[in-house]
Tab-separated table of C-alpha atoms and ligand atoms in Angstrom:
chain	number	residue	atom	x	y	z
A	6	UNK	CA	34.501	68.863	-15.390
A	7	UNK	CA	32.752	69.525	-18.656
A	8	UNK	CA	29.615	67.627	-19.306
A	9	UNK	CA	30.456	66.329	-22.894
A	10	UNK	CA	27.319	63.888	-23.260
A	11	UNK	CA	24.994	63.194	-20.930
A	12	UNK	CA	21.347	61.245	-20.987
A	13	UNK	CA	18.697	63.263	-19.376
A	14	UNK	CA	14.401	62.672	-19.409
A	15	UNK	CA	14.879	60.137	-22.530
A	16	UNK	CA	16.837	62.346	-24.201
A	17	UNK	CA	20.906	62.663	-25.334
A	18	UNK	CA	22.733	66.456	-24.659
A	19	UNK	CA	25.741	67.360	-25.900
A	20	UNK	CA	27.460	70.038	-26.025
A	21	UNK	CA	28.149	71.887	-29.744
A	22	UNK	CA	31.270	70.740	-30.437
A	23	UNK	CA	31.049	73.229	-33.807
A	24	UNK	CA	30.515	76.393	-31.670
A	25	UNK	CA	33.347	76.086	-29.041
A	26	UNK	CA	34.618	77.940	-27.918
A	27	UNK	CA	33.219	81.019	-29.000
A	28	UNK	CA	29.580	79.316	-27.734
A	29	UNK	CA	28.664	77.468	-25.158
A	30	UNK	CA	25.392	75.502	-26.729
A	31	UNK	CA	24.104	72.347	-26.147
A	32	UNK	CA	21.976	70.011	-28.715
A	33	UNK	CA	19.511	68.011	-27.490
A	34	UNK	CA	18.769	64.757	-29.532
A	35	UNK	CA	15.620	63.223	-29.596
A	36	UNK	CA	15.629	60.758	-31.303
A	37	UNK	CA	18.091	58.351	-33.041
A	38	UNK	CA	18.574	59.856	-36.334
A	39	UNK	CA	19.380	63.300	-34.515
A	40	UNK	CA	22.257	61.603	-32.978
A	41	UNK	CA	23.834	60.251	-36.090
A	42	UNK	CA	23.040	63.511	-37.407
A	43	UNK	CA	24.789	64.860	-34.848
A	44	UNK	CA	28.028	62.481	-34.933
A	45	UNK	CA	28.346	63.320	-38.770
A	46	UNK	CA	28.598	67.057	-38.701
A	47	UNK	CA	31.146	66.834	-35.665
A	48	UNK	CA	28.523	68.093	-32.795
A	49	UNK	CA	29.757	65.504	-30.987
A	50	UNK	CA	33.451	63.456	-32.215
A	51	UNK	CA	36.186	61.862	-30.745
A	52	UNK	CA	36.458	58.474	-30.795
A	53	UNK	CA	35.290	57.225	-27.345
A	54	UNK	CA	32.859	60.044	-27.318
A	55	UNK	CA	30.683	58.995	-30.713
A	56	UNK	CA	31.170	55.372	-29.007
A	57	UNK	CA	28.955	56.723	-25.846
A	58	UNK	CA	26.556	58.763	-28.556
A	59	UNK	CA	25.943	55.643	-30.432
A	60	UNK	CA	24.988	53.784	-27.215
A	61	UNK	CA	22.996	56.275	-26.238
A	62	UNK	CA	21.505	56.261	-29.943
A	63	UNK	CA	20.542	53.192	-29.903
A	64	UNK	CA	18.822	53.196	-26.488
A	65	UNK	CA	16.611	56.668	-27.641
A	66	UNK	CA	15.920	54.627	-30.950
A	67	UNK	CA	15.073	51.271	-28.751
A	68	UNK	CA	12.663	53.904	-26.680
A	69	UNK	CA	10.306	55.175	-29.780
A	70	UNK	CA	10.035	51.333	-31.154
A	71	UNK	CA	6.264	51.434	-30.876
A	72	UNK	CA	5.365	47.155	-30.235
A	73	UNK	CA	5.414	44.736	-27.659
A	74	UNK	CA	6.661	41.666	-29.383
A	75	UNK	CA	9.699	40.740	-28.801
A	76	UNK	CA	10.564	39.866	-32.117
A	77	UNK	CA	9.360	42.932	-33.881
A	78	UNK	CA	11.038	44.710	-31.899
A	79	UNK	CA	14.551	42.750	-32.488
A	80	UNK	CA	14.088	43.110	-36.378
A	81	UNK	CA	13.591	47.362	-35.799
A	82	UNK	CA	16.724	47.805	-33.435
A	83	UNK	CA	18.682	46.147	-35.885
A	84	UNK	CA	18.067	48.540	-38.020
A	85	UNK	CA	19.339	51.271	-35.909
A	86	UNK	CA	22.331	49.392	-34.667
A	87	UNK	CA	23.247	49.380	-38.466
A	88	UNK	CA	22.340	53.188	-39.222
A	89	UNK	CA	23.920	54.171	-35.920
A	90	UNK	CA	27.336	52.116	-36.989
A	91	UNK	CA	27.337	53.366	-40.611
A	92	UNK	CA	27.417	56.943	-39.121
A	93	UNK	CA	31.274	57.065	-39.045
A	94	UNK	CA	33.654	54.745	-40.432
A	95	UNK	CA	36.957	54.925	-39.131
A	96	UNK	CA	36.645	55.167	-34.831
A	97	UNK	CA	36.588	51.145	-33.646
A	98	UNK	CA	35.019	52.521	-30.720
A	99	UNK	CA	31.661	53.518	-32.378
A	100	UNK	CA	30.979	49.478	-33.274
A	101	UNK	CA	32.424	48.623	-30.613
A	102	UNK	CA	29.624	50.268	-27.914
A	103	UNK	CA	26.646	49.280	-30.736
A	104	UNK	CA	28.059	45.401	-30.451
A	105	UNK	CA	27.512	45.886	-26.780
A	106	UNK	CA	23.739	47.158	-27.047
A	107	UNK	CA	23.654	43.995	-29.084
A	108	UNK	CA	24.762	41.636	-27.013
A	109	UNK	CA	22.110	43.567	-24.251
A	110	UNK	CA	19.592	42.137	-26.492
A	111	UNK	CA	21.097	38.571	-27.270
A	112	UNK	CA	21.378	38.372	-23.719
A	113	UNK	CA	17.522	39.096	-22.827
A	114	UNK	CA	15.452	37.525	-25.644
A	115	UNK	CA	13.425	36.378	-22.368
A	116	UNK	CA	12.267	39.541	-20.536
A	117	UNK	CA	9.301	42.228	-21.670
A	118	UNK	CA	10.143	44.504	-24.267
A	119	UNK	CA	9.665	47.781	-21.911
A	120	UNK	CA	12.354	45.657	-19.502
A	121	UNK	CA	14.314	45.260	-22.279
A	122	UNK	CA	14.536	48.764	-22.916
A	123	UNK	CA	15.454	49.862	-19.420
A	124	UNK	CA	18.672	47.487	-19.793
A	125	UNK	CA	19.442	49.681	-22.733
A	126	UNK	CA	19.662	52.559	-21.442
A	127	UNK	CA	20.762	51.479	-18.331
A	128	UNK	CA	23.643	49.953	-20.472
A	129	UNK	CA	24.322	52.631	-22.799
A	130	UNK	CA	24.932	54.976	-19.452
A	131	UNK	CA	27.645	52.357	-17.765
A	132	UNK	CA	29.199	52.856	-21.089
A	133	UNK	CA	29.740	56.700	-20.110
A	134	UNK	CA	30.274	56.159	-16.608
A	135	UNK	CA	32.895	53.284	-17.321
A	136	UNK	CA	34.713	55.515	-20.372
A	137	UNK	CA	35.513	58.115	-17.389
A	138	UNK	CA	36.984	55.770	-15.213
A	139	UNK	CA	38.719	54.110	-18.187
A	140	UNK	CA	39.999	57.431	-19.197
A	141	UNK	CA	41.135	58.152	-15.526
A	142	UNK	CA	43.389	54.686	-15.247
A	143	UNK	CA	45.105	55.504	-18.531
A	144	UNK	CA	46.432	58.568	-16.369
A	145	UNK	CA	47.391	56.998	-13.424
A	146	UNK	CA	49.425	54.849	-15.886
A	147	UNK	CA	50.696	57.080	-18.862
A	148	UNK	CA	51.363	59.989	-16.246
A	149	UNK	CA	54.724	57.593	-14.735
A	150	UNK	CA	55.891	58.508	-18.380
A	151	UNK	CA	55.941	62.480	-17.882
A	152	UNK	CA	58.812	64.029	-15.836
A	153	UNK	CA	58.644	67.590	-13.953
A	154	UNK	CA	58.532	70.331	-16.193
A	155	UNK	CA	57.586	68.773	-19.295
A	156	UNK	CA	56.159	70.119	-22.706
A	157	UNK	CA	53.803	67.810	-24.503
A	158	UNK	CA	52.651	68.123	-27.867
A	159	UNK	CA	49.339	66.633	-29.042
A	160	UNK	CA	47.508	66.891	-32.578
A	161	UNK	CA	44.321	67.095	-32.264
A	162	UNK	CA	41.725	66.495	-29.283
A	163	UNK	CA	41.803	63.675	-26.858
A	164	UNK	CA	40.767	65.541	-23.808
A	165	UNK	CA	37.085	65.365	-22.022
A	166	UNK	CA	35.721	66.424	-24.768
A	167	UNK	CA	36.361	63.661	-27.122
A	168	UNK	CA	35.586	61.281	-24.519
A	169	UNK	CA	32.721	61.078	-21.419
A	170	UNK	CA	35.044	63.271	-19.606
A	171	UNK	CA	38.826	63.495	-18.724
A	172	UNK	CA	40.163	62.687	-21.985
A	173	UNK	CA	42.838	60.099	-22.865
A	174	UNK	CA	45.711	62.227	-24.750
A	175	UNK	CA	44.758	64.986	-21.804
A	176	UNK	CA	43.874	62.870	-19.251
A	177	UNK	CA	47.492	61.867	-18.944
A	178	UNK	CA	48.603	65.461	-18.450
A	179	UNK	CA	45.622	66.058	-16.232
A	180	UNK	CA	47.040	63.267	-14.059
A	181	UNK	CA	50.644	63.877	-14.523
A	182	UNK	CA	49.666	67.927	-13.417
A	183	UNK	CA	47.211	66.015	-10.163
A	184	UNK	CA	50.578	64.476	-9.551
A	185	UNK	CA	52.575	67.766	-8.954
A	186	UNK	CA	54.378	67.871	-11.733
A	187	UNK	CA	54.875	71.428	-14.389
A	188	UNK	CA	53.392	70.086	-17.529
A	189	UNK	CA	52.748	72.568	-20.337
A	190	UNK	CA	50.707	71.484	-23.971
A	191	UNK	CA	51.560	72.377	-27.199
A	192	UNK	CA	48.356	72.571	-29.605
A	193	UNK	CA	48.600	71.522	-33.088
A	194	UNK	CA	45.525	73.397	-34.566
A	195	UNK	CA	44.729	70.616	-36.045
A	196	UNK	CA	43.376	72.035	-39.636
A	197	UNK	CA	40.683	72.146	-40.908
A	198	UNK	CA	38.581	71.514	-38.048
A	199	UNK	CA	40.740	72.772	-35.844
A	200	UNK	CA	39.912	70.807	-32.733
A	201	UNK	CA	43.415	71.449	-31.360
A	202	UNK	CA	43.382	75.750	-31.259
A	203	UNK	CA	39.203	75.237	-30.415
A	204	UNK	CA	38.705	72.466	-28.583
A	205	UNK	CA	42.051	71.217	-27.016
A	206	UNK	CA	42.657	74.979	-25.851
A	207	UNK	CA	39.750	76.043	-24.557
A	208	UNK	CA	40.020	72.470	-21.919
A	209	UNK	CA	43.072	73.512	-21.230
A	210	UNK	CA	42.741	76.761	-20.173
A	211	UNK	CA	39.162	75.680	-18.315
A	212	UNK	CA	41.784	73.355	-16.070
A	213	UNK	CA	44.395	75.702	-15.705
A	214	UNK	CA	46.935	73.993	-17.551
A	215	UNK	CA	49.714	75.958	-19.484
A	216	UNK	CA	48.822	75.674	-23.276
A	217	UNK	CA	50.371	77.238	-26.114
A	218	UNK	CA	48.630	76.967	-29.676
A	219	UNK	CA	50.621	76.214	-32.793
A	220	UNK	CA	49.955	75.838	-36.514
A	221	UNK	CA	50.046	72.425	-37.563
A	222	UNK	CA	53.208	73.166	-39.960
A	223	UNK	CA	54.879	74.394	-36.716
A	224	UNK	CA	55.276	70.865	-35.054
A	225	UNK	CA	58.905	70.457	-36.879
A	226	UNK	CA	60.410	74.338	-35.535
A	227	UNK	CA	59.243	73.266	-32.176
A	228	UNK	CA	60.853	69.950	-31.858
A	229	UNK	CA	64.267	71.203	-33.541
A	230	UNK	CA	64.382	74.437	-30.873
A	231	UNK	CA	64.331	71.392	-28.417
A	232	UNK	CA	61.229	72.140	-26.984
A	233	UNK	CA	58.965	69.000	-26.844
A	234	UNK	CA	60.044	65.992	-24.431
A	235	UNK	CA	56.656	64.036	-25.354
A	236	UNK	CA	54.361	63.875	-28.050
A	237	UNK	CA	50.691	61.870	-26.607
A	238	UNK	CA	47.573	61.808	-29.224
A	239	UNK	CA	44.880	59.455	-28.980
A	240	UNK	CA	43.647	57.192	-31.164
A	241	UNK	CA	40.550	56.268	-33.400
A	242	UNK	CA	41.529	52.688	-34.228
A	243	UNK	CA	44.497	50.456	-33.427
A	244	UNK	CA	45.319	47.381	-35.280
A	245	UNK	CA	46.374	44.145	-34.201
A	246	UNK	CA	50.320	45.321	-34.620
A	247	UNK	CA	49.785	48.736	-33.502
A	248	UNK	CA	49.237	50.820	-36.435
A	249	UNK	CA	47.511	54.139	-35.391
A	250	UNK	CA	44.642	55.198	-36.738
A	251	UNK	CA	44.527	59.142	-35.491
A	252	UNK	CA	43.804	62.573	-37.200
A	253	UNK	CA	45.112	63.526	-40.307
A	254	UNK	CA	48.862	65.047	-39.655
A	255	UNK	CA	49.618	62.642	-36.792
A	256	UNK	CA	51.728	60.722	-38.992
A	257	UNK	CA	53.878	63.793	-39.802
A	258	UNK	CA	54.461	64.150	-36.310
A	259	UNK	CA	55.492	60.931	-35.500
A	260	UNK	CA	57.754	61.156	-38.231
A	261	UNK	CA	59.334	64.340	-37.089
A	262	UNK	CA	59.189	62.861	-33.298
A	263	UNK	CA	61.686	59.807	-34.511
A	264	UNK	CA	64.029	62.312	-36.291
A	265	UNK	CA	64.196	64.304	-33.048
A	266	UNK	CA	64.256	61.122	-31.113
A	267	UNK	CA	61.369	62.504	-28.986
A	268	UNK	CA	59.014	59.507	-27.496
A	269	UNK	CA	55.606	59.584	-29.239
A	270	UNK	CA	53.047	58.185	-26.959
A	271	UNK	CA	49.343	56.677	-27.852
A	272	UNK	CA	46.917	57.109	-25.006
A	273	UNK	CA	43.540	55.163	-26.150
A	274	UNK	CA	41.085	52.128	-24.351
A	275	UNK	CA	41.512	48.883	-24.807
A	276	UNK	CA	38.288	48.984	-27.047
A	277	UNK	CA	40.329	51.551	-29.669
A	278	UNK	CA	41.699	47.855	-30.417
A	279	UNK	CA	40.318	46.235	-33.350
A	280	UNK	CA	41.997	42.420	-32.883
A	281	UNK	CA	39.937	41.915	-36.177
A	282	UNK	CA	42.691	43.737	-38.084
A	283	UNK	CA	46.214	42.967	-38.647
A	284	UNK	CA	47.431	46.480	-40.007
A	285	UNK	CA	46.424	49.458	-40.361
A	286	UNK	CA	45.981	49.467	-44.217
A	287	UNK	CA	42.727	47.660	-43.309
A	288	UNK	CA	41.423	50.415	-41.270
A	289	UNK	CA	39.239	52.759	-43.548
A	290	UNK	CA	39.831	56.323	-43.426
A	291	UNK	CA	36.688	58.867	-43.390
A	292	UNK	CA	37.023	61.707	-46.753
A	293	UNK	CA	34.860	64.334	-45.607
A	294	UNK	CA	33.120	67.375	-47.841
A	295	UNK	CA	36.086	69.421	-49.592
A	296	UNK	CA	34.404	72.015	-48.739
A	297	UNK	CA	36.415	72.031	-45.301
A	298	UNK	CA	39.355	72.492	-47.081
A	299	UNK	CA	37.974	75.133	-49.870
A	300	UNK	CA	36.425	76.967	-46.852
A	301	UNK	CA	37.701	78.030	-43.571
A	302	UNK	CA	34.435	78.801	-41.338
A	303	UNK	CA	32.012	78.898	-44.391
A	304	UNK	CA	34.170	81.715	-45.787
A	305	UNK	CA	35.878	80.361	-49.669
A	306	UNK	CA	39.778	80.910	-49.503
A	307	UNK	CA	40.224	78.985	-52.643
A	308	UNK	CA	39.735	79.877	-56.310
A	309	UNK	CA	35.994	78.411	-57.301
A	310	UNK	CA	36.742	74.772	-59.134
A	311	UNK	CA	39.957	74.046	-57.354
A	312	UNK	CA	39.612	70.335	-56.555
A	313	UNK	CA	40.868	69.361	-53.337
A	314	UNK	CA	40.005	66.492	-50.859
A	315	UNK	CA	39.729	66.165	-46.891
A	316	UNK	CA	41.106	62.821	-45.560
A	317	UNK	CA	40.108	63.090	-41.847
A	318	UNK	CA	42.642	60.147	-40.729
A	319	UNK	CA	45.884	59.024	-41.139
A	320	UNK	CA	47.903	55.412	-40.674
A	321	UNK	CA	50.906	56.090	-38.133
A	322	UNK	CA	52.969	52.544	-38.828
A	323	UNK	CA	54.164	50.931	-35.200
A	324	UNK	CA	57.371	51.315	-35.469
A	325	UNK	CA	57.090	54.961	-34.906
A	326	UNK	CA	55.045	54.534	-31.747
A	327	UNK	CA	57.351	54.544	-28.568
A	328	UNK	CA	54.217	52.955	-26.416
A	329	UNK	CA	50.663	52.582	-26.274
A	330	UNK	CA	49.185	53.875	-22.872
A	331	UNK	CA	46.006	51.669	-22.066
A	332	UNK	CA	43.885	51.440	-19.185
A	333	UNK	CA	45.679	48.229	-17.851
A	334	UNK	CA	49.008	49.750	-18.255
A	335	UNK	CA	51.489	50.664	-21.068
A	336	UNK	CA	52.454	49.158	-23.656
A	337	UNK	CA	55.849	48.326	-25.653
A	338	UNK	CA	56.356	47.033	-28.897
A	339	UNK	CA	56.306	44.364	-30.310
A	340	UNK	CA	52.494	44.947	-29.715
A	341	UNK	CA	51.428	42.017	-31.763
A	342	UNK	CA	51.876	40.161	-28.748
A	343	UNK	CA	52.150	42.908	-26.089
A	344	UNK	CA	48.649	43.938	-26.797
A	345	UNK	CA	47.415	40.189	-26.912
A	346	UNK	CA	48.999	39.509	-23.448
A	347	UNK	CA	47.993	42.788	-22.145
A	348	UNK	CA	44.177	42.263	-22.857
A	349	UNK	CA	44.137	38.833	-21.808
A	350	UNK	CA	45.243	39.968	-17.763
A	351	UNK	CA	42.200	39.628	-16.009
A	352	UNK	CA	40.175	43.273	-15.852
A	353	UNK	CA	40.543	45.719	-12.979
A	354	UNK	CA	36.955	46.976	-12.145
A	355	UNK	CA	36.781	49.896	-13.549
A	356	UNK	CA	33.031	50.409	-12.338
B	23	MRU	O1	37.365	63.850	-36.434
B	23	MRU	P1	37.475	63.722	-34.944
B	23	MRU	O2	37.525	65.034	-34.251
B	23	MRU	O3	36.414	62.801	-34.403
B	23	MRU	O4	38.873	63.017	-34.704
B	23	MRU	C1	39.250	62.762	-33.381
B	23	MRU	C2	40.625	62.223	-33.225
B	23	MRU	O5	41.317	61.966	-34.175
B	23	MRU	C3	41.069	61.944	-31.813
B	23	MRU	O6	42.440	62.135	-31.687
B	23	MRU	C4	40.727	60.483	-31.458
B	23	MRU	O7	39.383	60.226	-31.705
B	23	MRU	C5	41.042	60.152	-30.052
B	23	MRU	S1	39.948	60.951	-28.936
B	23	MRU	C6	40.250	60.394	-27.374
């Protein structure tokens, strides 16, 4: 499986999220301000996947904290816990793995500081480990939804590469496909980025899964020809009543999937869930540099002063989602109190 992240010799590798597929490079961060570096310009992205980086930040910026008293060093990780949560605004999943580095410290105000550091990074790698096995229950469970000789689109990329490895959106059809069954994918490109023709593709075609590439306008022609029985994305954030946070133009194809009364399925972790939240109109959405939409791979394609604006999310309401597909099981609405209920069962060791 591809190594998306991995912590090696006090030091975070990822692969160059940018350069795929065309390049196979890895960046190696040394310190914590190379890994929001990297999370910003999209070396790394996904939402589970800048969760793990921003663990794994914090532990490389726990590392260089030069002092031996305890509460010195408290008052400098804080600082980096912010930083590291500011880097992105709209995945749940990045403050979600910082609160858990933390609570690492809350929890150990009595050891050494060099002890202390050790549980860091010893945390900050269950928190990959425990994102693959995650990812792989949310198979076992969302793959029960796929029949034989099914086409599946997804927008975007939720495969191993937006994750610490088998993907959530993917990892379904990885499991359905372990299971026996025909699936094919159709890619949205996913503009601008295009992490669905880049980065969804080129994981797809690594596994040997049929894939089939399609502009993002294309979604609508497909499902009218009658030839998508599932659409599966993942998520960035989830509100209390199941608004979806996802990548911009996920909305659109919800939309279309209810007109063409195709199910549209949410694969994401229980800690995609932000309980703080009641809706998604309280989930903020990134703007990145215009520039992505002036300029497709550095080159200008738009007349020079030509405003124009990059919203890198969108709010899918809940009542177009069919079900949410979580590592304890899936979900059906109403998920106000589905996805209560659901996270109050008693956790399967996922270890
Ligand atoms: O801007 P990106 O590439 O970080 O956006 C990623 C997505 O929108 C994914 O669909 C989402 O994070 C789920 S990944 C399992």
């Amino acid at each position: 499986m591809i190594k998306t992240i991995a912590w090696k010799d006090n030091k975070v590798i990822m692969i160059d999220q940018r350069k795929l597929p065309l390049q196979e490079k890895y960046v190696v961060c040394k310190g914590y301000s190379s890994v929001i570096r990297a999370i910003k310009d999209l070396v790394i992205r996904g939402a589970p996947a800048i969760g793990i980086a921003a663990a794994m930040g914090v532990a490389l910026g726990a590392l260089r904290i030069r002092t031996s008293k305890m509460d010195q060093f408290k008052a400098k990780l804080d600082v980096v816990c912010g930083d590291m949560t500011a880097a992105r605004p709209t995945a749940v999943n990045l403050a979600w793995a910082v609160e858990r580095m933390r609570r690492v410290v809350a929890r150990n105000s009595h050891v050494e500081v060099a002890q202390l550091k050790s549980l860091l990074v010893a945390e900050a790698e269950k928190i990959l480990r425990q994102d693959v096995a995650v990812n792989r229950a949310m198979g076992r469970h969302g793959q029960r939804l796929l029949n034989d000789r099914s086409c599946v689109l997804t927008h975007c990329n939720a495969g191993s590469l937006a994750t610490g490895g088998y993907g959530t959106a993917l990892g379904v059809v990885r499991a359905a496909v372990e299971a026996g069954k025909r699936i094919e994918v159709l890619a949205d490109e996913t503009r601008p980025f295009l992490q669905g023709a880049r980065l969804t593709a080129w994981e797809l075609v690594e596994a040997g899964i049929p894939v089939t590439v399609i502009t993002d306008n294309a979604a609508g022609y497909f499902m009218q020809q009658g030839q998508v029985d599932a659409v599966i994305v993942g998520a960035d954030r989830i509100a209390s009543n199941g608004d979806v946070a996802n990548k911009i133009g996920t909305y659109m194809v919800a939309v279309l999937a209810r007109t063409h009364k195709i199910p549209f399925y949410v694969a994401a972790p229980l800690s995609t869930i932000d309980f703080a939240i009641k809706s998604g109109k309280e989930i903020p959405i990134e703007q990145r540099d215009e520039n992505e939409v002036t300029h497709f791979q550095s080159k200008r394609n738009t007349p020079r002063g030509v405003a124009a604006q990059s919203p890198a999310f969108d709010i899918t309401p809940h009542r177009y989602v069919t079900a949410i597909i979580t590592e304890k099981g899936v979900v059906a609405p109403p998920f106000k109190t589905n996805l209560r209920r659901l996270v109050s069962l008693k956790e399967p060791s996922l270890e």
